[in-house]
Phi, psi and omega in degrees: 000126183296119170248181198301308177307282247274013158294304157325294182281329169199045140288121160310307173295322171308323179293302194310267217325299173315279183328277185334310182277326176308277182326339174289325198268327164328291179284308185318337181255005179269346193258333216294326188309321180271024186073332190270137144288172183283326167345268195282326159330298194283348171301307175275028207235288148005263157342280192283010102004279216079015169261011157248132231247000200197166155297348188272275172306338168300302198293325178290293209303308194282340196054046147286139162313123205280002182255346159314305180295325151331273162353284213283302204288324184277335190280303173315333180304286182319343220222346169063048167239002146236197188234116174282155151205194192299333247346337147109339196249081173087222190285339190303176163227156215217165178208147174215175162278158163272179162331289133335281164287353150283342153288348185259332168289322185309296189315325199267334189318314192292335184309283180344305215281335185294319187292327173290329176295312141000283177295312199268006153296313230279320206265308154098219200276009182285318194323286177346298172282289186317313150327324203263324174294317163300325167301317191284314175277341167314301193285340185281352203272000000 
């Protein structure tokens, strides 16, 4: 019979959710000089990829919530560090940085690396294996 501890004790989702927000609050407070959240950072990490033509596939590739990706696409905008532009395929829209937000990304990138070095000291030789467990529930999902 399932009780209440062993939910406690090896629910996944309870673990991923707890993990998730710790590490949120992490980058975020490592990001703060740019303004930027991890959010809106990997959005635009994203973003300058390019390889994505729509809001639609941005929202998949991040496995974001598309009104979540909204928000954030609409606040970076407002901030004048991405773009809409044409995409070339139908209706889709395509998105890049501006001027701006490529200085600002420059800017966040060594913040980012501190903060990962961080997580994966933390994690010590677990990181690997822990990288590679994160891949694997991402891609089954």
């Amino acid at each position: 019979m399932t009780t209440e501890a062993d939910v406690r004790e090896s629910c996944a989702a309870l673990r991923a959710r707890m993990a998730a927000r710790k590490l949120t609050r992490l980058y975020d407070r490592a990001l703060k000089p740019t303004g930027l959240k991890i959010t809106q950072f990997t959005l635009l990490i994203a973003i300058e990829e390019g390889s994505v033509k729509s809001l639609t596939q941005l929202a998949d590739a991040l496995a974001l919530e598309r009104s979540s990706l909204v928000r954030n696409v609409q606040l970076l905008e407002g901030e004048g560090l991405i773009e809409a532009e044409p995409s070339g395929s139908g209706r889709s829209l395509g998105l890049k940085l501006t001027k701006e937000g490529r200085k600002v990304l420059t800017q966040a990138l060594p913040l980012w690396r501190k903060a990962q070095d961080e997580v994966e000291g933390n994690l010590g030789s677990a990181w690997p294996s822990v990288k590679k467990s994160l891949h694997l529930l991402i891609s089954k999902a």
